[in-house]
CSV table of C-alpha atoms in Angstrom, one decimal:
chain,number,residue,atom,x,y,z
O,7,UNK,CA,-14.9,22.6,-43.1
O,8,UNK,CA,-17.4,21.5,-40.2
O,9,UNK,CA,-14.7,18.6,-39.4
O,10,UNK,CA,-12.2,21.0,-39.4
O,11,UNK,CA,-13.3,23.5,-37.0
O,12,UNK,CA,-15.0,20.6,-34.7
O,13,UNK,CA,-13.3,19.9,-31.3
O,14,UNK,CA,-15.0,16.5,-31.6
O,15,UNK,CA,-16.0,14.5,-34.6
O,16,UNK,CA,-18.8,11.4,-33.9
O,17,UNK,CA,-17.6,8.6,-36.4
O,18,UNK,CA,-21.0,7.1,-36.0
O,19,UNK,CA,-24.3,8.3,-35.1
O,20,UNK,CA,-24.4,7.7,-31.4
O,21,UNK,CA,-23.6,9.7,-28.5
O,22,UNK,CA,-22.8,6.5,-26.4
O,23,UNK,CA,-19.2,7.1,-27.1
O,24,UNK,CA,-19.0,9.6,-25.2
O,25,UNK,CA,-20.5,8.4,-21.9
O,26,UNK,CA,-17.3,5.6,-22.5
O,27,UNK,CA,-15.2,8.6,-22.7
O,28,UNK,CA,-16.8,10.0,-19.6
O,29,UNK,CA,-16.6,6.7,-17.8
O,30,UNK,CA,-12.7,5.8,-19.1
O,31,UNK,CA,-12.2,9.0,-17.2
O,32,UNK,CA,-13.7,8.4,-14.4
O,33,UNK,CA,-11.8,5.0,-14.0
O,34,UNK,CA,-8.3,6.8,-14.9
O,35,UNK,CA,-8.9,9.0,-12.5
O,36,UNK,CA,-10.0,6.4,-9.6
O,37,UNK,CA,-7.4,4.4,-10.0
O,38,UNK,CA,-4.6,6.8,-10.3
O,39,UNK,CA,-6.0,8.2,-7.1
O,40,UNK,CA,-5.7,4.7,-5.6
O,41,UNK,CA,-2.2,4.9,-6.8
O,42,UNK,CA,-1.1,8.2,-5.2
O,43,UNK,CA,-2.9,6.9,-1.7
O,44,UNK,CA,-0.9,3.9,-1.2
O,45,UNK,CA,2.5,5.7,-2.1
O,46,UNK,CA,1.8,8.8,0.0
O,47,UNK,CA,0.9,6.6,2.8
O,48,UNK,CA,3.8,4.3,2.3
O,49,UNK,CA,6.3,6.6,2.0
O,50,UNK,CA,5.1,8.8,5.2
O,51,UNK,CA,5.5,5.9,7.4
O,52,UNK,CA,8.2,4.5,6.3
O,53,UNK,CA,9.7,8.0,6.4
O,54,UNK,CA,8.7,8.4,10.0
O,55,UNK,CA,9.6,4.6,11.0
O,56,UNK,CA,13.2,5.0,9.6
O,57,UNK,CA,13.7,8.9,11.1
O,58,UNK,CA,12.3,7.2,14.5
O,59,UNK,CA,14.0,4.2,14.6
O,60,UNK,CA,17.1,6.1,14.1
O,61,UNK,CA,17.1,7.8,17.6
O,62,UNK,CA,16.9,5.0,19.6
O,63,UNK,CA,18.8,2.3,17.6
O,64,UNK,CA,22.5,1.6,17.8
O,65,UNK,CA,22.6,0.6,14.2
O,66,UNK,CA,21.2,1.1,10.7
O,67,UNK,CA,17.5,-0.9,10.3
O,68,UNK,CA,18.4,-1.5,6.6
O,69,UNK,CA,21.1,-1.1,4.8
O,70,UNK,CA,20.8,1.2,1.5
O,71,UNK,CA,20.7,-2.1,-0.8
O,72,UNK,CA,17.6,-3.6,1.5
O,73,UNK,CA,15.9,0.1,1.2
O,74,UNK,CA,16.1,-0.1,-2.5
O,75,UNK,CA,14.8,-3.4,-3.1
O,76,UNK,CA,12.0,-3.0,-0.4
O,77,UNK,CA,10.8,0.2,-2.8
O,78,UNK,CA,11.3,-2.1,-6.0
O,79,UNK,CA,8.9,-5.1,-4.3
O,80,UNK,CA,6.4,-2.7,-3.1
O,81,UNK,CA,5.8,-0.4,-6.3
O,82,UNK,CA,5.9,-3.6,-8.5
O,83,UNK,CA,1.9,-4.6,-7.0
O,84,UNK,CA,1.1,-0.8,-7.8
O,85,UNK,CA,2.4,-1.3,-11.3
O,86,UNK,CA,-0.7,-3.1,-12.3
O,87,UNK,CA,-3.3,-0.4,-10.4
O,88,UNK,CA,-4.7,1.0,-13.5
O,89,UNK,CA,-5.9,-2.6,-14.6
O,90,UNK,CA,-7.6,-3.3,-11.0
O,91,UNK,CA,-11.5,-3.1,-10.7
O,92,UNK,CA,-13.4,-0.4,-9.3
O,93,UNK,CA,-16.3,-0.4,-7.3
O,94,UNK,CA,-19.3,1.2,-8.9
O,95,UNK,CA,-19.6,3.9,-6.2
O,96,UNK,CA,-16.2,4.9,-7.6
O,97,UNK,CA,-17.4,6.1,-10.5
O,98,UNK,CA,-21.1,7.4,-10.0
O,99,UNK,CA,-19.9,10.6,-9.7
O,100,UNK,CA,-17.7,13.2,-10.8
O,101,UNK,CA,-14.4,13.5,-8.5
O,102,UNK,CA,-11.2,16.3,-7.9
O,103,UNK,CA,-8.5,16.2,-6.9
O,104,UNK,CA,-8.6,17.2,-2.9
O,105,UNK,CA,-4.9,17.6,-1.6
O,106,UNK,CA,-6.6,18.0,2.0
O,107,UNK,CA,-8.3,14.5,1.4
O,108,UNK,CA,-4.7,13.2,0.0
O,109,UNK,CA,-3.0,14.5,3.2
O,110,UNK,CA,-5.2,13.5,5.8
O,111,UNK,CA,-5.4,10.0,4.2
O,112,UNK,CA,-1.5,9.9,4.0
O,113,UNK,CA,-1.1,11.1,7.2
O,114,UNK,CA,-3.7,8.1,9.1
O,115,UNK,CA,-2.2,5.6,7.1
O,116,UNK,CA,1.0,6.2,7.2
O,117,UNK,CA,0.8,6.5,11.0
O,118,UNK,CA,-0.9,2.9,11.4
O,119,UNK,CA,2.0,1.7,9.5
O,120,UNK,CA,4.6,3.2,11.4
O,121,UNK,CA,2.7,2.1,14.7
O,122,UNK,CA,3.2,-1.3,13.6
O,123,UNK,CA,6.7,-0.4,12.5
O,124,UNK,CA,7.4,0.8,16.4
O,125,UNK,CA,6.0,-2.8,17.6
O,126,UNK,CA,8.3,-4.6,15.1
O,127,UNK,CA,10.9,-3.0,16.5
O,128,UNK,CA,9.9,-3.5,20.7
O,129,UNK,CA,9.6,-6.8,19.5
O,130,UNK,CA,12.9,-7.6,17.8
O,131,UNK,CA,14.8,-5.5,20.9
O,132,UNK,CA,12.9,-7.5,23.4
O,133,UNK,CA,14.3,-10.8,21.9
O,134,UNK,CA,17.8,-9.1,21.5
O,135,UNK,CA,18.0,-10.4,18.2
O,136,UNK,CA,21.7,-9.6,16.0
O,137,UNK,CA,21.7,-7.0,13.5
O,138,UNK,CA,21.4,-9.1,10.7
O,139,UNK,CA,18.0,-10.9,11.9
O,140,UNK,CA,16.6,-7.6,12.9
O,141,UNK,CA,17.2,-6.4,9.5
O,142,UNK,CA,15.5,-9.4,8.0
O,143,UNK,CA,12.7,-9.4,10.3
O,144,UNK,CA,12.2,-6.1,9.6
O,145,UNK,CA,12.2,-6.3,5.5
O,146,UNK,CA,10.1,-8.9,5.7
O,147,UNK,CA,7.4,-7.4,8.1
O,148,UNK,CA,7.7,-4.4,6.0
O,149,UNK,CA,7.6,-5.0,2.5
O,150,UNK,CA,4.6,-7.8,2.9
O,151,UNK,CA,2.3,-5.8,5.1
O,152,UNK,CA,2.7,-2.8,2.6
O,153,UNK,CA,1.8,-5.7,-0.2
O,154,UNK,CA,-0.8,-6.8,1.6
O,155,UNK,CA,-2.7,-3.2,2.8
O,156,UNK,CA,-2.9,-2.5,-0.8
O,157,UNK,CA,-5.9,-4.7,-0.4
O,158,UNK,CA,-7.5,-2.1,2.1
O,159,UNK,CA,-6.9,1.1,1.2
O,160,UNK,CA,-7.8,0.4,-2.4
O,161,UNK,CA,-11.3,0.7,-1.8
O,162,UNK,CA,-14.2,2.1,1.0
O,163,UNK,CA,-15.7,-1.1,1.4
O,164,UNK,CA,-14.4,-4.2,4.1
O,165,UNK,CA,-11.3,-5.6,1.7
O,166,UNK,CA,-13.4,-8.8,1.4
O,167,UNK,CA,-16.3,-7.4,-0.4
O,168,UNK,CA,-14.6,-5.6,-2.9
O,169,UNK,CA,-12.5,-8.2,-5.2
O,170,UNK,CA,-9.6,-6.5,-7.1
O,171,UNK,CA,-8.3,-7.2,-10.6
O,172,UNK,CA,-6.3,-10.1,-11.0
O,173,UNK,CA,-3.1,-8.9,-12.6
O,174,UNK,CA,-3.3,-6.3,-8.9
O,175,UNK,CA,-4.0,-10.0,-7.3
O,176,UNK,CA,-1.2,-11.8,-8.6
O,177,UNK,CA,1.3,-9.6,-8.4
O,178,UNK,CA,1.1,-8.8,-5.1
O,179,UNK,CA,0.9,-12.9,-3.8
O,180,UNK,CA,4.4,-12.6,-5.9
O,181,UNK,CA,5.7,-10.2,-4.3
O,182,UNK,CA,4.8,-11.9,-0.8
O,183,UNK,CA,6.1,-15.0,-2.4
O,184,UNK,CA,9.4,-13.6,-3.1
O,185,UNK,CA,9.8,-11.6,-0.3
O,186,UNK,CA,9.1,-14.9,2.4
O,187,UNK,CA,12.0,-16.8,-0.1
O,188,UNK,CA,14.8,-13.9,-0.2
O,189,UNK,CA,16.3,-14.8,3.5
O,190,UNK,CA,16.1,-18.4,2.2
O,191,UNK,CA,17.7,-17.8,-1.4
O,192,UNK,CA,21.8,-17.9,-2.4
O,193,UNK,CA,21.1,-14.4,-2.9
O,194,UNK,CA,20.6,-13.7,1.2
O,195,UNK,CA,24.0,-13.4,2.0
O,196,UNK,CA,24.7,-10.7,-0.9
O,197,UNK,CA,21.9,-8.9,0.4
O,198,UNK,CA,22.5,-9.2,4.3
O,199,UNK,CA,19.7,-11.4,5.1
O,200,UNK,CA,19.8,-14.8,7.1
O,201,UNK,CA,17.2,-16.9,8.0
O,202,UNK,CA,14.6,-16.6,11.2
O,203,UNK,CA,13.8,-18.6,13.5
O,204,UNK,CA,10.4,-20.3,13.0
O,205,UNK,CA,8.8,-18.9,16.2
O,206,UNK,CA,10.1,-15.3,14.8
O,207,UNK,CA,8.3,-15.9,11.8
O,208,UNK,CA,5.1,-16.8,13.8
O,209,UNK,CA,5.6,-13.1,15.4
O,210,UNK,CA,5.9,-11.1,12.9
O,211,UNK,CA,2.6,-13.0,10.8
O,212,UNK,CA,0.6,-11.9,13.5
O,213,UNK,CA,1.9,-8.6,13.5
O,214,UNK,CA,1.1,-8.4,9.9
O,215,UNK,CA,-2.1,-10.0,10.4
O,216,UNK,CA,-3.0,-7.1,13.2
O,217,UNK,CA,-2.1,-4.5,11.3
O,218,UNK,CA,-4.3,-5.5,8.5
O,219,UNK,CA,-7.0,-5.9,10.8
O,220,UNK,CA,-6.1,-2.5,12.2
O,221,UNK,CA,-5.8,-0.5,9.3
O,222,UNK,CA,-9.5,-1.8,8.1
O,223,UNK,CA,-10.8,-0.3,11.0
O,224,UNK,CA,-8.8,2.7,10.6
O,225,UNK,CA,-10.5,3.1,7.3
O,226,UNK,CA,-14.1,2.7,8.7
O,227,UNK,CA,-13.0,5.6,11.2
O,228,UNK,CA,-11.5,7.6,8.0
O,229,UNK,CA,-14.4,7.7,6.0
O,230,UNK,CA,-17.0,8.0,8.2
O,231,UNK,CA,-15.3,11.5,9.7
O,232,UNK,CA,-12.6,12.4,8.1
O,233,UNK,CA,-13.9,12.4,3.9
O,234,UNK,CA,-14.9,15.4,3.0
């Protein structure tokens, strides 16, 4: 009867299975917040890249095919969030949901990205590049740095002191991988890529490379006035 009208029944005599439960929480929670940052914050900027881009360019800066595969490579890194490591900060305390948090931290993010969006494109116009180049350079500038920045915004600490799990790690270098290889693959021309030119490629590497470096300080800024 006492089993019956418990809520919880302790197979052995410890309570230390219940600070696991407590703490499997905890990390569930963490990580599916982790997981709802980097999508907000994608999707914003990509949003407000593709809206902006549209006013100004003569042309489409992906085709429908090239949108759907760059949201297939980038959620495939997120797939593996709830194995990725936490930091132990994470999960000292108890944590709610805070859509205020979610939206200023979608909002930030997702305008760093688009900034870096905006300079893809000055750059790409500047060199006159055809449609087809510009739609490469574009895929690839976009769906690596959004690989990459998963890096940053997964935790509050510099991305080098905080090492994430390595199913998170290794899918993510595939998807950079992959992504690098596409314009180079038989499947480019089904997809309406071509290849760059090397000193193109050199571009938009350090373009990726500032916006990482960008984005980290944007999350210093973030946290340190903008957390609740």
């Amino acid at each position: 009867m006492a089993k019956d009208a418990a809520q919880i029944v302790l197979l052995e005599k410890s309570l230390q299975v219940l600070v696991g439960g407590v703490r499997a929480g905890r990390v569930t929670f963490a990580n599916t917040l982790k997981y709802v940052f980097m999508a907000t914050s994608a999707n914003f900027g990509n949003m407000f890249s593709m809206a902006g881009a549209s006013l100004f360019l003569p042309f489409l800066p992906l085709l429908p095919k090239q949108i759907l595969l760059t949201n297939l490579l980038t959620d495939f890194p997120e797939m593996t969030i709830a194995s990725d490591n936490l930091d132990p900060e994470m999960i000292e305390q108890p944590r709610r949901w805070d859509i205020r948090f979610i939206r200023n931290f979608m909002v930030t993010f997702g305008l760093v990205s688009s900034l870096f969006d905006y300079l893809t494109f000055g750059l790409l116009l500047w060199l006159d590049v055809p449609e087809q180049q510009f739609r490469t350079a574009w895929f690839l500038e976009s769906v690596i740095s959004a690989a990459l920045i998963v890096f940053v915004v997964r935790s509050r600490k510099p991305f080098f002191r905080s090492k994430p799990g390595k199913y998170l790690l290794w899918a993510t270098m595939a998807v950079v991988a992959a992504t690098a290889a596409l314009p180079y693959s038989p499947a480019a021309d089904l997809i309406g890529f071509e290849p760059l030119p090397a000193e193109l490629l050199g571009c938009l590497g350090a373009i990726v490379m500032l916006y990482i470096f960008s984005a980290e300080l944007a999350k210093r800024w973030f946290y340190r006035f903008l957390q609740p």
